[in-house]
Amino acid sequence: MAQTTSQKSWLDRLWGGIADQGRAFVRVPAPDVSGQERAKQLAVSLLSERGEASGAALARELIVSLRGLGEAERLDVLRSLSEGFFPDPEKLRGAAEAYLQNPTPEAATRLHEAAEPPRQELLRRMNMAAGGTAMLVALRREILGHLRHDHALRPLDRDLLHLFSSWFNRGFLELRRIDWDTSAVVLEKLITYEAVHEIDGWQDLRRRLLPDRRCFAFFHQALPNEPLIFVEVALTAGLADAVQPLLARPEDAVGIPPKGADTAIFYSISNCQEGLRGVSFGNFLIKQVVEELKAELPKLKNFATLSPVPGFRAWLEAQLASETPPFTDEELATLSPFAGGATTPLDRLHAATEGQWWSDPARAKTLRGPLMRLAATYLLRSAAGGEKIDSVARFHLGNGARLERINWLGNIFPRGMAESFGIMVNYLYDPETIAANHEAFVKTGKVARSAEVEALEGKKGKAGVAKAAS
Amino acid sequence: MAQTTSQKSWLDRLWGGIADQGRAFVRVPAPDVSGQERAKQLAVSLLSERGEASGAALARELIVSLRGLGEAERLDVLRSLSEGFFPDPEKLRGAAEAYLQNPTPEAATRLHEAAEPPRQELLRRMNMAAGGTAMLVALRREILGHLRHDHALRPLDRDLLHLFSSWFNRGFLELRRIDWDTSAVVLEKLITYEAVHEIDGWQDLRRRLLPDRRCFAFFHQALPNEPLIFVEVALTAGLADAVQPLLARPEDAVGIPPKGADTAIFYSISNCQEGLRGVSFGNFLIKQVVEELKAELPKLKNFATLSPVPGFRAWLEAQLASETPPFTDEELATLSPFAGGATTPLDRLHAATEGQWWSDPARAKTLRGPLMRLAATYLLRSAAGGEKIDSVARFHLGNGARLERINWLGNIFPRGMAESFGIMVNYLYDPETIAANHEAFVKTGKVARSAEVEALEGKKGKAGVAKAAS
Amino acid sequence: MAQTTSQKSWLDRLWGGIADQGRAFVRVPAPDVSGQERAKQLAVSLLSERGEASGAALARELIVSLRGLGEAERLDVLRSLSEGFFPDPEKLRGAAEAYLQNPTPEAATRLHEAAEPPRQELLRRMNMAAGGTAMLVALRREILGHLRHDHALRPLDRDLLHLFSSWFNRGFLELRRIDWDTSAVVLEKLITYEAVHEIDGWQDLRRRLLPDRRCFAFFHQALPNEPLIFVEVALTAGLADAVQPLLARPEDAVGIPPKGADTAIFYSISNCQEGLRGVSFGNFLIKQVVEELKAELPKLKNFATLSPVPGFRAWLEAQLASETPPFTDEELATLSPFAGGATTPLDRLHAATEGQWWSDPARAKTLRGPLMRLAATYLLRSAAGGEKIDSVARFHLGNGARLERINWLGNIFPRGMAESFGIMVNYLYDPETIAANHEAFVKTGKVARSAEVEALEGKKGKAGVAKAAS
Amino acid sequence: MAQTTSQKSWLDRLWGGIADQGRAFVRVPAPDVSGQERAKQLAVSLLSERGEASGAALARELIVSLRGLGEAERLDVLRSLSEGFFPDPEKLRGAAEAYLQNPTPEAATRLHEAAEPPRQELLRRMNMAAGGTAMLVALRREILGHLRHDHALRPLDRDLLHLFSSWFNRGFLELRRIDWDTSAVVLEKLITYEAVHEIDGWQDLRRRLLPDRRCFAFFHQALPNEPLIFVEVALTAGLADAVQPLLARPEDAVGIPPKGADTAIFYSISNCQEGLRGVSFGNFLIKQVVEELKAELPKLKNFATLSPVPGFRAWLEAQLASETPPFTDEELATLSPFAGGATTPLDRLHAATEGQWWSDPARAKTLRGPLMRLAATYLLRSAAGGEKIDSVARFHLGNGARLERINWLGNIFPRGMAESFGIMVNYLYDPETIAANHEAFVKTGKVARSAEVEALEGKKGKAGVAKAAS
């Protein structure tokens, strides 16, 4: 795509210092310019005629050049890319006026084309070099780190996201199974990127790839050896209700024979590429993995997650501090023995949940009722009510899953206790109801739930705590 | 990307007949609708919330549905896609007005986003299905067949081209060597797609993949087993000046040992995917193949084409019929013995080039001088002069190649004789001068040429010809 | 394995002319010796200490050297290898005497070791070079061509066969499916090696690899791209009774959808490597392909061949010329109308089967009864009776298959008519009975057969021809 | 290969208890026999006609059966295999007598065939099953563990070794580069099998596969994911003289850029398969790796090991305790300050090399002279002299390498200090001299050495030492 005259003028203006009689900007930079300056000039050249003939070579140079800079210098170049390379203002004004005068489809198309910032073409050309995609993803990661306080980077961020959304389209992703036959260069990425339940070195990784486990990842051919997202699955008999037996098992654990399993538990999903934030993969991954597993193991009947409830404690504490704390009087009374004299509901909860409270059967039994009920309350609030929905719930419910079961002490590792008093949740992916669940959730905020969860929430009114905890 | 309210209204308006209380359009089509109608409804669903949850599944259905239609029915669906799915007019008007009032970068960005037709998002979602990309490329091939007389398809064509340009970015192409170890499913594509020198079945193909040949193609992972473009290369000692010895040789021909060659002749380049017309691959292919060959065979010094001159005869005949025909009087006189009494320059040429004239040494000798000179004239005309440049020349000169040599009787097969009196041309790719050649050609129309070609054109001076061709 | 002194002496004696003070024989040959001489000297060196240090390099040289010889020269070298390299006679005599004196297991082992000809070690060392195995297989092919009249080559032939039997053990073979995704370099081998129903070029090959067909081959990693044996399979509904519809079908024939087939017909099995004659692959191939097909297509119930009966006509003609020709009087009478006055049974048959007799319904009807009956007689003769069993029957019955059906006019191509009046046979591979069938056939000569075939043979006694042919 | 009658009789005799009227032994075992008995019966069946028809299936059963046994039971079966399956004694006697009467080549061949134990055929048939080779290799590993005290296993051991030598012929091995792209299932084998310098987990492994390192292994297709032998190589500038910098370096060490290296140091070679003991791979591995490295990095000039001297200390201590200890008086005197009053040479050495003596510069300086000289003496002793050559030296000298350099404190890890006072050695592989070095070493025991090593040994002359070590 050749530039118009006026765009060139704009480039000339921008890079005036290096332009020599209007032509020099297509030259490669002089050897004595700084690295930063060199990168900027290469970017301009890449968008010029020179870029048309020698695009891949120039793109390679630019990428090498960016890689060689310090982070601060690179940030300066990125800011330049973000602050320049806007559409030709005269042309855009003309197209906007034409559209307003006569809003035909053709005029709309022309306006869209006039409004495309040349920056997008520049980024597409940078992508031509070997390693170009990886570099652009890395640049966006840096940009995201600065974005909150550096608004000047927003246009560049937006253009990158737009391109990534198109380039990393589901149709271009490859699902690969990952197991102990996979290369170390990929496997070590799992250790690095696992975001839910930390992988503690190679022996732990090996345990997660034993025959009763499955692991799948999406890859894109422009990022070889780089998983974009991966999911860890345990094959079980029935819904797993706790992560401890899944994670903390001996190295030579055997587990259920895969052909005997009736359930696939998705117990960890991790996005790997910070630079691709905003491009969603999880929904597709889960659904394709369900299909893969069905094909391999036709006896599988349930496909469900074992998920954390990261926002429960924070929500509950806010509730307890509010004017209408959600504990019933009966519940508050049962907490007394463990409250150490505390009087407010929040203090009572804090007192009751100090130390390793879950290993004290009496405490655990007492707390189970109210906490399970309130977890149901927390998770079943309608998304339409304007309330902040739990982030993990939002993801799975938005994918069309159903809230199937709430599990007491499903995660007694520190993070699980801290986030949600150890409560974990199964979200069930039932292909028959996914579309309807999703639609209801998006349109009305309604949370699809099992009868069991429904009943759990109902327990508040009906009965005392003792029953609830049984 | 969720639709805004106003966009949904627009969808409702468009598909009013099928909308039921504003919600039905997200349902899957009823079983009794026609195939056409079904495809249209699936397209709308795919862009709706339903498409967000079950995108890949819906996209698959839509693609199966399109595949099942007859060509006329499919054309009807395509026309619908092209005539609907425009940006929300109110939102676009607002963004245009805002920009005109205050043309900030942010306003430009918002205008660009408001102007993007939802059709692009629809196409991106169609691409999510397995085989989606192949289907979109096939659809565009059909569209291109109708485009000249069916302008309604233009918006759809433009959106497809925009997406393909981004998706088939050089960074996403994989160069593969093709040889006799390649699968039959790919090899038979070469026979189908070869556009320059027809491949006459498997034995002929085999000859083109002997050890002194190389063949490379670009592939994209979304189109497995489908070459996008391929180039055939002969390894030779010195520049090849004719295709006959390259093509018509015995099956057990051995050729030069690859390690002894100093020249790589690119004697055929074929684009394979009509549906990707407008996305350019040739420039990148040639340049990467040069790098591959250099790495494999460090003794290679010259990288050149052996190319046809498809427009020469038509141009020459037009010139001869003009008021200032470009033959010199001397040249016309030498043609007399073969002119059979014809008097006009054009008639004389026709008479002299009847039958297998090139196998008559006297005729061939007589014609060589003027035809070679005029071929040089034809090829060296400046692109800036407003004249139509030979299409093959335009491609290679635009890539930065140099017109290195004009070859007499380089292609005596019927097509070569018909197009250019058998004249063929070597374009030389010299990495040192590619960028400068390209730039000069694009900016001033100047054709890079060797001294030998320069001298050939100069011969007109000696013979005192009119300056008609300058 | 170092040679003993006495073996070296033997080598010295053999190669005395080139030995120089007892050491030179380990040197590489002088540059002026003939190619033949050079190969012989290299063979000796390869077996010497030099061969221990530089075995792969020497082996490579020897193989290059053998490749460079003319066939007659190479034969001379092969004869040398066959006539020398015997075990050390003194050592062997000692071991034999020791064993006879005291036939312990240890003495037997020592005798076995002393009796191994050093030629086997030489061949093992030749195999160390890249391409060594291929060269040894090629050498044996040449040897087999001379073996009948050149007994001197027998020891070498026997050693090669012994090694090949060990090296090409089933455990070292790889079964690969062959289809249109296979490389051309392998596919063209199928065209070359097909031995049962000739493949007429690439289009014919393509027809044999359509979706309702399967093709599998064994490969060995030392012979890359070289199938050892391959089988062609048609997926059908019910037992196929004729090859015509399998072979002569249009290019775009679709056939039964593979998932709908209940029968796999093995209609062609071809050994590819003449040099491996005597190493059997067919039995293993059929049985593993049965397992592969069962795994891919669980609905398959029958696994059967459609096989020629190559020895039927020759046997029948010999019978008819004998004193007790097997036609009944009634049968002979029915042949009269087509006998043209011939009187002997053999002449009557010849007269009746002249020209395209099978397309004359009357003749075909008349001949069907006696020929089908006699085919059954021919095929059911016991292998124990000392009679020569049909070669194809021997192979399949020896593998444990059952003679399931005899098909009238199952192959009307010239070869089928010439060999067996167009009669073809289905041998059924039923995993349940394979072992018992095989055992009975090997021990008692009994031919496993279906009731239908059993009945066919019985028809002679019972009834007239007319019934038999119905 | 069918058995002769007499062989069958022998089998009958051996397995009389299970034979039922001479036929039952070909049946599969009854369900109630013990696992041991079952395995024995399957072995006999496998060698019978049943084995001809259903070999692969029977072999599979036998292997599963062997795998299911406890080690003691399996040993019992192995002993049976070793004690039975001898050649038919009558036939062998006949062939031996025939040969003695008339020792023709044909008689020798027949004798060799008669002497082959049917056990070899049994083992070849066991190999037909998937996993058969791996099982046989595992069985031999068990056998080797018992061989010293259980001579009954020798015939089986010898047959296995004979077959393995043929099956694992160099021509059937595949060299593969191993790096961080290799699968974890292979990489963890390196950690397990490293025999020279222990690999301390995955991080240590990763360090050994950094860009300035190379690792290659031989694989055999019948043992997938199982390296047979591997070598670790460091790319360096000049000969490396110590392992510490090679092994104990930070994870992010960069090392020399591979293209800048002039030397490849083979610092660790490990055989992996105990069951293949006696089949030599090391010689071939080193030589092919040299060729691979030359092709990849043409600037490499030296290919050398950095090797331990495992027998030095033991030899030296024996020498010092002998009547003519090899220290000179001067040397003994210089040791006095560190001898703590010890008087005998051996005691003085012990006293001087207590604790971390090498980190005391004075001691190290004093000890260096005599120990380096004596290491040279130790290593240069002729193999022909009947003395036991250092095992590592024997391997490399036997391969044709040259003793290039002796390095002071080349390995200060405990094992190196314990074996050889930290002394390490470079053996140089110079393709020009390999064959001659090997030949001289094998025939005359002469150790190829550099001038530097030669000079080192010569130093004893100066100091006037007794010729004890010569």
CSV table of N, CA and C in Angstrom, one decimal, chain C residues 23 26 49-50 52-54 60 86 89 92-93 97 99-100 105 109 111-113 115-116 120 124 127-128 133 158 162 166-167 169-172 220-222 283-284 287 291 435 438-439 442-443, chain D residues 23 26 49-50 52-54 60 86 89 92-93 97 99-100 105 109 111-113 115-116 120 124 127-128 133 158 162 166-167 169-172 220-222 283-284 287 291 435 438-439 442-443:
chain,number,residue,atom,x,y,z
C,23,ARG,N,51.6,-57.8,6.6
C,23,ARG,CA,50.8,-56.7,7.2
C,23,ARG,C,50.1,-55.8,6.2
C,26,VAL,N,46.2,-55.1,5.5
C,26,VAL,CA,45.3,-54.1,6.2
C,26,VAL,C,45.3,-52.7,5.6
C,49,GLU,N,42.1,-55.7,11.6
C,49,GLU,CA,42.1,-54.7,12.6
C,49,GLU,C,41.7,-53.3,12.1
C,50,ARG,N,42.2,-53.0,10.9
C,50,ARG,CA,41.8,-51.7,10.3
C,50,ARG,C,40.3,-51.6,10.4
C,52,GLU,N,38.3,-52.8,12.4
C,52,GLU,CA,37.8,-52.5,13.8
C,52,GLU,C,37.8,-51.0,14.1
C,53,ALA,N,38.9,-50.3,13.7
C,53,ALA,CA,39.0,-48.9,14.0
C,53,ALA,C,38.2,-48.0,13.1
C,54,SER,N,38.2,-48.4,11.8
C,54,SER,CA,37.6,-47.5,10.8
C,54,SER,C,36.6,-48.2,10.0
C,60,ARG,N,32.0,-48.0,3.8
C,60,ARG,CA,31.5,-47.1,2.8
C,60,ARG,C,32.3,-47.1,1.5
C,86,PHE,N,35.8,-68.8,4.7
C,86,PHE,CA,35.3,-69.9,5.4
C,86,PHE,C,35.8,-70.0,6.8
C,89,PRO,N,39.8,-73.9,9.3
C,89,PRO,CA,39.6,-75.3,9.2
C,89,PRO,C,40.1,-76.0,10.4
C,92,LEU,N,37.9,-75.5,13.4
C,92,LEU,CA,36.6,-76.1,13.3
C,92,LEU,C,36.8,-77.6,13.5
C,93,ARG,N,37.9,-78.2,12.9
C,93,ARG,CA,38.1,-79.6,13.1
C,93,ARG,C,38.3,-79.9,14.6
C,97,GLU,N,35.8,-82.4,16.7
C,97,GLU,CA,36.3,-83.6,17.4
C,97,GLU,C,35.9,-83.5,18.9
C,99,TYR,N,33.5,-82.0,20.3
C,99,TYR,CA,32.1,-82.3,20.5
C,99,TYR,C,31.8,-83.7,20.5
C,100,LEU,N,32.4,-84.4,19.5
C,100,LEU,CA,32.1,-85.8,19.3
C,100,LEU,C,32.6,-86.6,20.5
C,105,PRO,N,26.6,-79.3,26.2
C,105,PRO,CA,26.1,-78.1,25.7
C,105,PRO,C,27.2,-77.1,25.4
C,109,THR,N,28.1,-75.3,21.8
C,109,THR,CA,28.2,-73.9,21.6
C,109,THR,C,29.5,-73.5,21.0
C,111,LEU,N,31.3,-75.4,19.1
C,111,LEU,CA,31.3,-75.9,17.8
C,111,LEU,C,30.6,-74.9,16.9
C,112,HIS,N,29.4,-74.4,17.4
C,112,HIS,CA,28.6,-73.5,16.6
C,112,HIS,C,29.5,-72.2,16.3
C,113,GLU,N,30.2,-71.8,17.3
C,113,GLU,CA,31.0,-70.5,17.1
C,113,GLU,C,32.1,-70.8,16.1
C,115,ALA,N,32.1,-72.8,13.7
C,115,ALA,CA,31.6,-73.1,12.4
C,115,ALA,C,31.1,-71.8,11.7
C,116,GLU,N,30.9,-70.7,12.4
C,116,GLU,CA,30.4,-69.5,11.8
C,116,GLU,C,31.4,-69.0,10.8
C,120,GLN,N,30.2,-64.0,7.5
C,120,GLN,CA,29.0,-63.3,8.1
C,120,GLN,C,29.5,-62.0,8.9
C,124,ARG,N,28.2,-58.3,8.1
C,124,ARG,CA,27.8,-57.4,9.2
C,124,ARG,C,28.5,-56.1,9.2
C,127,ASN,N,27.5,-53.8,6.5
C,127,ASN,CA,26.2,-53.2,6.8
C,127,ASN,C,26.4,-51.9,7.6
C,128,MET,N,27.5,-51.7,8.1
C,128,MET,CA,27.7,-50.5,9.0
C,128,MET,C,27.7,-49.2,8.2
C,133,THR,N,22.8,-51.7,4.1
C,133,THR,CA,21.8,-52.7,4.0
C,133,THR,C,21.2,-52.8,2.6
C,158,ARG,N,23.5,-68.1,1.2
C,158,ARG,CA,22.9,-68.6,2.4
C,158,ARG,C,23.3,-67.7,3.6
C,162,HIS,N,20.6,-65.8,5.9
C,162,HIS,CA,20.6,-65.9,7.4
C,162,HIS,C,20.6,-64.6,8.1
C,166,SER,N,17.3,-62.5,10.3
C,166,SER,CA,17.5,-61.9,11.6
C,166,SER,C,17.2,-60.4,11.6
C,167,TRP,N,17.8,-59.7,10.6
C,167,TRP,CA,17.7,-58.3,10.6
C,167,TRP,C,16.2,-57.8,10.3
C,169,ASN,N,13.5,-59.2,11.1
C,169,ASN,CA,12.6,-59.8,12.0
C,169,ASN,C,11.4,-58.9,12.1
C,170,ARG,N,10.2,-59.5,12.3
C,170,ARG,CA,9.0,-58.8,12.4
C,170,ARG,C,9.1,-57.6,13.4
C,171,GLY,N,9.8,-57.8,14.5
C,171,GLY,CA,9.9,-56.8,15.5
C,171,GLY,C,10.6,-55.5,15.0
C,172,PHE,N,11.3,-55.6,13.9
C,172,PHE,CA,12.0,-54.4,13.4
C,172,PHE,C,11.3,-53.8,12.2
C,220,HIS,N,11.4,-51.0,6.7
C,220,HIS,CA,12.5,-51.2,7.6
C,220,HIS,C,13.4,-49.9,7.6
C,221,GLN,N,13.8,-49.5,8.8
C,221,GLN,CA,14.4,-48.2,8.8
C,221,GLN,C,15.7,-48.1,8.0
C,222,ALA,N,16.3,-49.3,7.7
C,222,ALA,CA,17.6,-49.2,7.0
C,222,ALA,C,17.3,-49.1,5.5
C,283,ASN,N,2.4,-63.2,5.9
C,283,ASN,CA,1.6,-63.7,7.0
C,283,ASN,C,1.5,-62.6,8.1
C,284,PHE,N,2.6,-62.0,8.5
C,284,PHE,CA,2.6,-60.9,9.5
C,284,PHE,C,1.8,-59.7,9.0
C,287,LYS,N,-2.0,-60.2,9.1
C,287,LYS,CA,-2.6,-60.2,10.4
C,287,LYS,C,-2.5,-58.9,11.1
C,291,GLU,N,-5.7,-56.2,12.3
C,291,GLU,CA,-5.9,-55.5,13.6
C,291,GLU,C,-6.0,-54.0,13.4
C,435,ALA,N,-5.2,-70.5,14.1
C,435,ALA,CA,-4.1,-71.3,14.6
C,435,ALA,C,-4.5,-72.8,14.3
C,438,HIS,N,-4.1,-73.6,10.6
C,438,HIS,CA,-2.7,-73.7,10.2
C,438,HIS,C,-2.1,-75.0,10.6
C,439,GLU,N,-2.4,-75.4,11.9
C,439,GLU,CA,-1.8,-76.6,12.4
C,439,GLU,C,-2.2,-77.8,11.7
C,442,VAL,N,-0.5,-77.8,8.2
C,442,VAL,CA,0.9,-78.2,8.3
C,442,VAL,C,1.1,-79.7,8.6
C,443,LYS,N,0.3,-80.2,9.5
C,443,LYS,CA,0.5,-81.5,10.0
C,443,LYS,C,-0.1,-82.6,9.2
D,23,ARG,N,1.1,-83.9,21.1
D,23,ARG,CA,0.6,-82.8,20.3
D,23,ARG,C,0.2,-81.6,21.2
D,26,VAL,N,1.7,-77.9,21.6
D,26,VAL,CA,1.5,-76.7,20.8
D,26,VAL,C,0.3,-75.9,21.2
D,49,GLU,N,4.7,-75.3,15.4
D,49,GLU,CA,3.9,-74.8,14.2
D,49,GLU,C,3.0,-73.7,14.6
D,50,ARG,N,2.4,-73.8,15.8
D,50,ARG,CA,1.5,-72.7,16.3
D,50,ARG,C,2.3,-71.4,16.2
D,52,GLU,N,4.5,-70.6,14.1
D,52,GLU,CA,4.6,-70.1,12.7
D,52,GLU,C,3.3,-69.3,12.3
D,53,ALA,N,2.2,-69.8,12.7
D,53,ALA,CA,0.9,-69.1,12.3
D,53,ALA,C,0.6,-67.9,13.1
D,54,SER,N,0.9,-68.0,14.4
D,54,SER,CA,0.4,-66.9,15.3
D,54,SER,C,1.6,-66.4,16.1
D,60,ARG,N,3.7,-62.1,22.1
D,60,ARG,CA,3.2,-61.0,23.0
D,60,ARG,C,2.7,-61.7,24.3
D,86,PHE,N,18.7,-76.9,23.0
D,86,PHE,CA,20.0,-77.1,22.3
D,86,PHE,C,19.8,-77.7,21.0
D,89,PRO,N,20.9,-83.4,19.0
D,89,PRO,CA,22.2,-84.0,19.1
D,89,PRO,C,22.5,-85.0,18.0
D,92,LEU,N,23.4,-83.0,14.9
D,92,LEU,CA,24.7,-82.3,15.1
D,92,LEU,C,25.9,-83.3,15.0
D,93,ARG,N,25.7,-84.5,15.6
D,93,ARG,CA,26.7,-85.5,15.6
D,93,ARG,C,27.0,-85.9,14.1
D,97,GLU,N,30.5,-85.4,12.1
D,97,GLU,CA,31.2,-86.5,11.5
D,97,GLU,C,31.4,-86.3,10.0
D,99,TYR,N,31.6,-83.6,8.4
D,99,TYR,CA,32.6,-82.6,8.1
D,99,TYR,C,34.0,-83.2,8.3
D,100,LEU,N,34.2,-83.9,9.4
D,100,LEU,CA,35.5,-84.5,9.6
D,100,LEU,C,36.0,-85.4,8.5
D,105,PRO,N,33.6,-76.9,2.0
D,105,PRO,CA,32.8,-75.7,2.4
D,105,PRO,C,31.3,-76.1,2.7
D,109,THR,N,29.2,-75.5,6.1
D,109,THR,CA,28.0,-74.8,6.2
D,109,THR,C,26.9,-75.6,6.9
D,111,LEU,N,27.3,-78.1,8.9
D,111,LEU,CA,27.7,-78.2,10.3
D,111,LEU,C,27.3,-77.0,11.1
D,112,HIS,N,27.5,-75.8,10.5
D,112,HIS,CA,27.2,-74.5,11.2
D,112,HIS,C,25.7,-74.5,11.4
D,113,GLU,N,24.9,-74.9,10.4
D,113,GLU,CA,23.4,-74.9,10.6
D,113,GLU,C,23.0,-75.9,11.7
D,115,ALA,N,24.5,-76.8,14.2
D,115,ALA,CA,25.0,-76.4,15.5
D,115,ALA,C,24.3,-75.2,16.1
D,116,GLU,N,23.4,-74.6,15.2
D,116,GLU,CA,22.7,-73.4,15.8
D,116,GLU,C,21.7,-73.9,16.8
D,120,GLN,N,18.1,-69.8,19.6
D,120,GLN,CA,18.2,-68.5,18.8
D,120,GLN,C,16.9,-68.2,18.1
D,124,ARG,N,14.5,-65.1,18.4
D,124,ARG,CA,14.0,-64.2,17.3
D,124,ARG,C,12.5,-64.1,17.2
D,127,ASN,N,11.1,-61.8,19.7
D,127,ASN,CA,11.4,-60.4,19.3
D,127,ASN,C,10.3,-59.9,18.4
D,128,MET,N,9.4,-60.8,17.9
D,128,MET,CA,8.4,-60.3,16.9
D,128,MET,C,7.3,-59.5,17.6
D,133,THR,N,11.9,-56.6,21.7
D,133,THR,CA,13.4,-56.3,21.9
D,133,THR,C,13.7,-55.7,23.3
D,158,ARG,N,24.9,-66.0,25.9
D,158,ARG,CA,25.7,-66.0,24.7
D,158,ARG,C,24.8,-65.8,23.5
D,162,HIS,N,24.9,-62.7,20.9
D,162,HIS,CA,25.1,-62.9,19.5
D,162,HIS,C,24.0,-62.2,18.7
D,166,SER,N,24.2,-58.6,16.2
D,166,SER,CA,23.7,-58.5,14.8
D,166,SER,C,22.6,-57.4,14.7
D,167,TRP,N,21.7,-57.4,15.6
D,167,TRP,CA,20.5,-56.5,15.5
D,167,TRP,C,20.9,-55.0,15.8
D,169,ASN,N,23.6,-53.7,15.0
D,169,ASN,CA,24.7,-53.3,14.0
D,169,ASN,C,24.6,-51.8,13.8
D,170,ARG,N,25.8,-51.2,13.6
D,170,ARG,CA,25.9,-49.8,13.4
D,170,ARG,C,25.0,-49.3,12.3
D,171,GLY,N,24.7,-50.1,11.3
D,171,GLY,CA,23.9,-49.7,10.2
D,171,GLY,C,22.4,-49.5,10.6
D,172,PHE,N,22.1,-50.0,11.8
D,172,PHE,CA,20.7,-49.9,12.2
D,172,PHE,C,20.5,-48.9,13.3
D,220,HIS,N,17.9,-47.0,18.6
D,220,HIS,CA,17.5,-48.1,17.8
D,220,HIS,C,16.0,-48.1,17.7
D,221,GLN,N,15.4,-48.3,16.5
D,221,GLN,CA,13.9,-48.1,16.4
D,221,GLN,C,13.1,-49.0,17.3
D,222,ALA,N,13.7,-50.2,17.6
D,222,ALA,CA,13.0,-51.1,18.5
D,222,ALA,C,13.0,-50.7,19.9
D,283,ASN,N,33.0,-46.3,20.0
D,283,ASN,CA,33.9,-46.0,18.9
D,283,ASN,C,33.1,-45.4,17.7
D,284,PHE,N,32.0,-46.0,17.3
D,284,PHE,CA,31.2,-45.4,16.3
D,284,PHE,C,30.6,-44.1,16.6
D,287,LYS,N,33.2,-41.3,16.4
D,287,LYS,CA,33.6,-40.9,15.0
D,287,LYS,C,32.4,-40.3,14.3
D,291,GLU,N,32.1,-36.3,12.7
D,291,GLU,CA,31.7,-35.8,11.4
D,291,GLU,C,30.5,-34.9,11.4
D,435,ALA,N,43.6,-44.8,12.1
D,435,ALA,CA,43.8,-46.2,11.7
D,435,ALA,C,45.2,-46.7,12.1
D,438,HIS,N,45.4,-47.2,16.0
D,438,HIS,CA,44.7,-48.4,16.4
D,438,HIS,C,45.5,-49.6,16.1
D,439,GLU,N,46.0,-49.7,14.9
D,439,GLU,CA,46.7,-50.9,14.5
D,439,GLU,C,47.9,-51.2,15.3
D,442,VAL,N,46.8,-52.3,18.8
D,442,VAL,CA,46.3,-53.7,18.8
D,442,VAL,C,47.5,-54.7,18.6
D,443,LYS,N,48.4,-54.4,17.7
D,443,LYS,CA,49.4,-55.4,17.4
D,443,LYS,C,50.6,-55.4,18.3
